Coordinates of C-alpha atoms in Angstrom, one line a residue:
X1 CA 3.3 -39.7 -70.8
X2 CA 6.9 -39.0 -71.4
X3 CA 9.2 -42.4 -71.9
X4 CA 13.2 -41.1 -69.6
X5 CA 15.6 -43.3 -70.2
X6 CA 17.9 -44.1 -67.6
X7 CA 21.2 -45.1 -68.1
X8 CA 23.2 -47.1 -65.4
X9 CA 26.4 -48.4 -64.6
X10 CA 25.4 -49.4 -60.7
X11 CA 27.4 -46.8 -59.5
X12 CA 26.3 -44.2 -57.1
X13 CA 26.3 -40.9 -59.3
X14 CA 23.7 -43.1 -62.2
X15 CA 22.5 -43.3 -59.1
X16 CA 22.0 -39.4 -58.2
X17 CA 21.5 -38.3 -61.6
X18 CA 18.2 -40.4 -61.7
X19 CA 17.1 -38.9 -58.6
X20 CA 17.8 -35.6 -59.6
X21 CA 15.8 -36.2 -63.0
X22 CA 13.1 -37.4 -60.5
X23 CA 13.2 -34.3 -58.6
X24 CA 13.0 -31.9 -61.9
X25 CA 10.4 -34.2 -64.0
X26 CA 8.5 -36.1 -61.4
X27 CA 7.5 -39.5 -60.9
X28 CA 4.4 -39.0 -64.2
X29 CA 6.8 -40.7 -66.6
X30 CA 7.6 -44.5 -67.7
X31 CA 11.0 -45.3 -67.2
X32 CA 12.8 -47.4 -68.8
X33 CA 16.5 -48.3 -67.1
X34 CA 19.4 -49.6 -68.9
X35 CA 22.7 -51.0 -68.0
X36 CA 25.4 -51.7 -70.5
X37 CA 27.7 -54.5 -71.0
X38 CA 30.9 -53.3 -72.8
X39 CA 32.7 -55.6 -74.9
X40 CA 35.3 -58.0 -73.5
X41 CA 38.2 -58.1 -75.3
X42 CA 41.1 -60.8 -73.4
X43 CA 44.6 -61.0 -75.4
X44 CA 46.4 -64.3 -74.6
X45 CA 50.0 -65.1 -75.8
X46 CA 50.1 -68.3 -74.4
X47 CA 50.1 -71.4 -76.8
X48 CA 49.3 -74.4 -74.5
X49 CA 48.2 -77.9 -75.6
X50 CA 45.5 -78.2 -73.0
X51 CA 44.3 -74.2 -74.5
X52 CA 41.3 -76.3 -75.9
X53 CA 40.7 -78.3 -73.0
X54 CA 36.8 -78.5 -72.0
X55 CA 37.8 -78.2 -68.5
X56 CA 39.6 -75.3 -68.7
X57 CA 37.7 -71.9 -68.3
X58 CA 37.7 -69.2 -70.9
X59 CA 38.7 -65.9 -70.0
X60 CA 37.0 -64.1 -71.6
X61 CA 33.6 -65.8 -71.4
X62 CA 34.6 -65.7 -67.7
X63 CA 35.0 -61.5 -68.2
X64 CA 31.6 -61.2 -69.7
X65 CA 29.8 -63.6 -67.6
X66 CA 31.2 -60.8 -65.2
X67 CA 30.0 -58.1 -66.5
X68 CA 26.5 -59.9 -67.6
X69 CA 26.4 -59.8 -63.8
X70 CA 27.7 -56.4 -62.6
X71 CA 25.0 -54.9 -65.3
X72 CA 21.9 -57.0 -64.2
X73 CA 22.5 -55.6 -60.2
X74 CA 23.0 -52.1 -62.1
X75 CA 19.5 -52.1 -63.2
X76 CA 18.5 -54.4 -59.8
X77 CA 14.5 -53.7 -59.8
X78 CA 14.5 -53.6 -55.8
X79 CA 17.3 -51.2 -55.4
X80 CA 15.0 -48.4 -58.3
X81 CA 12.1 -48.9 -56.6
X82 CA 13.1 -48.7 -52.7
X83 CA 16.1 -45.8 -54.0
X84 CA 13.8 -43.9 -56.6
X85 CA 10.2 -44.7 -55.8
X86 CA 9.9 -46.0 -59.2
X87 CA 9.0 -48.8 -61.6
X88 CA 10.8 -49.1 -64.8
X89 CA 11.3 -51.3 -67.2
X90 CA 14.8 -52.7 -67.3
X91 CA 17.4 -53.5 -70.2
X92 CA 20.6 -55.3 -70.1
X93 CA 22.5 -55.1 -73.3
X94 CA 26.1 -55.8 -74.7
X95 CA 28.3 -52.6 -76.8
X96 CA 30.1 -49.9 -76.0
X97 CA 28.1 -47.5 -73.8
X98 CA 27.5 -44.5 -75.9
X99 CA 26.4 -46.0 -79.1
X100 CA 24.7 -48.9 -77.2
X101 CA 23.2 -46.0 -74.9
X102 CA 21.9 -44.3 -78.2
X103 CA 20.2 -47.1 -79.9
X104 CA 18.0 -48.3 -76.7
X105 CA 16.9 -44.3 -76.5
X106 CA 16.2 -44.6 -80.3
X107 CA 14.1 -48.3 -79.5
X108 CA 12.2 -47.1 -76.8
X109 CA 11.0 -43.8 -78.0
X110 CA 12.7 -41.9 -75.5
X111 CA 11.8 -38.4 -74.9
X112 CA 15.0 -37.9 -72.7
X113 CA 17.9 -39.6 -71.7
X114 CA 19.5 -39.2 -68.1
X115 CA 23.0 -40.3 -67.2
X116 CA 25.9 -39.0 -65.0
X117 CA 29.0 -37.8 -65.8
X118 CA 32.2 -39.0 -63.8
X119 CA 34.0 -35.1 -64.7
X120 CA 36.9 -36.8 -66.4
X121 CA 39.6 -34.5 -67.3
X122 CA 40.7 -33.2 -71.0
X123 CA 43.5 -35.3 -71.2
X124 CA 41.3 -38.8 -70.4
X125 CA 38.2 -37.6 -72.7
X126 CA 41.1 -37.3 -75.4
X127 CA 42.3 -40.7 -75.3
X128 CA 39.3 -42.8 -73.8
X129 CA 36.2 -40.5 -74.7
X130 CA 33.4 -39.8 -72.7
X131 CA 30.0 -41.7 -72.8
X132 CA 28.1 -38.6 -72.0
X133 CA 29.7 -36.7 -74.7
X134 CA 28.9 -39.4 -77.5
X135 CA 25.6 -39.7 -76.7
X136 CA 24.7 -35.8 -76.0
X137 CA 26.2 -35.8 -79.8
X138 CA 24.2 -38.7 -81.0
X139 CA 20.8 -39.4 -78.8
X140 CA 17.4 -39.0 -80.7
X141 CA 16.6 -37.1 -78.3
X142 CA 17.9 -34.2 -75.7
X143 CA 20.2 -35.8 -72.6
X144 CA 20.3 -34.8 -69.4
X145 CA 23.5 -35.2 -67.7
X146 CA 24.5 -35.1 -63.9
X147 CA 27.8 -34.2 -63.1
X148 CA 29.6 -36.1 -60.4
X149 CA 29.9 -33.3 -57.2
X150 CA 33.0 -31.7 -56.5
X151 CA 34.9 -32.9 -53.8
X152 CA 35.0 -30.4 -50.7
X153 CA 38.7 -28.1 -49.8
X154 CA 39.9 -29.1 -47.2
X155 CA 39.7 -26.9 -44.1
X156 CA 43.1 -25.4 -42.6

């Protein structure tokens, strides 16, 4: 049995591009579904006596708590099985996606990783990157990658 490795970030086209790896490979497969965390970095100029104050909350603590959050509905165990018809097992870790994305394909053993891509333009994969390009270059294993749908012409 073949491990696919799922990767989410709760939004609607991981979403589709899970499904779609459904419809090619089947439900005969363990899955295993992870969401990733990125790094929270908070800049602060401020230099306040009460900066240390117990009472006061941390930003950035505050940003990851957040997004500790956001990632554990991604990978939401009711909303795979009722959406997908599936049971997987599901991973919640901290990183930048495509590396962090890479090493979980690497832990598990998988025999393919699925993900959608959001179709960013030249100029944005330039300057940001693109998750699905790092880890089409660097997964132990071939990737399958969903691109987001274009969106209809308008009509006259």
């Amino acid at each position: 049995m073949a491990t696919v490795l799922l990767a989410t970030d709760g939004s609607d086209l991981a979403l589709r591009a899970a499904a779609r790896a459904l419809d090619v490979l089947g439900h005969d497969h363990e899955f295993v579904t992870v969401a990733v965390v990125p790094p929270v970095f908070v800049a602060t100029a401020s230099v306040s006596p009460m900066e240390n104050h117990p009472m006061l909350v941390d930003p950035e603590l505050e940003a990851q708590l957040e997004g500790e959050q956001r990632a554990e509905s991604a990978v939401d165990e009711d909303h795979l099985d009722r959406e997908l018809g599936i049971t997987s097992t599901h991973v919640v870790e901290t990183g930048e996606p495509g590396p962090t994305i890479c090493s979980a394909a690497e832990r598990v053993g998988a025999d393919l990783v699925v993900m959608g891509s959001h179709g960013h333009g030249w100029l944005q994969r330039v300057f940001l990157g693109s998750v699905s390009t790092h880890v089409l270059q660097h997964a132990p294993c071939p990737v399958m990658v969903v691109r987001r749908e274009s969106e209809p012409e308008p009509e006259d």
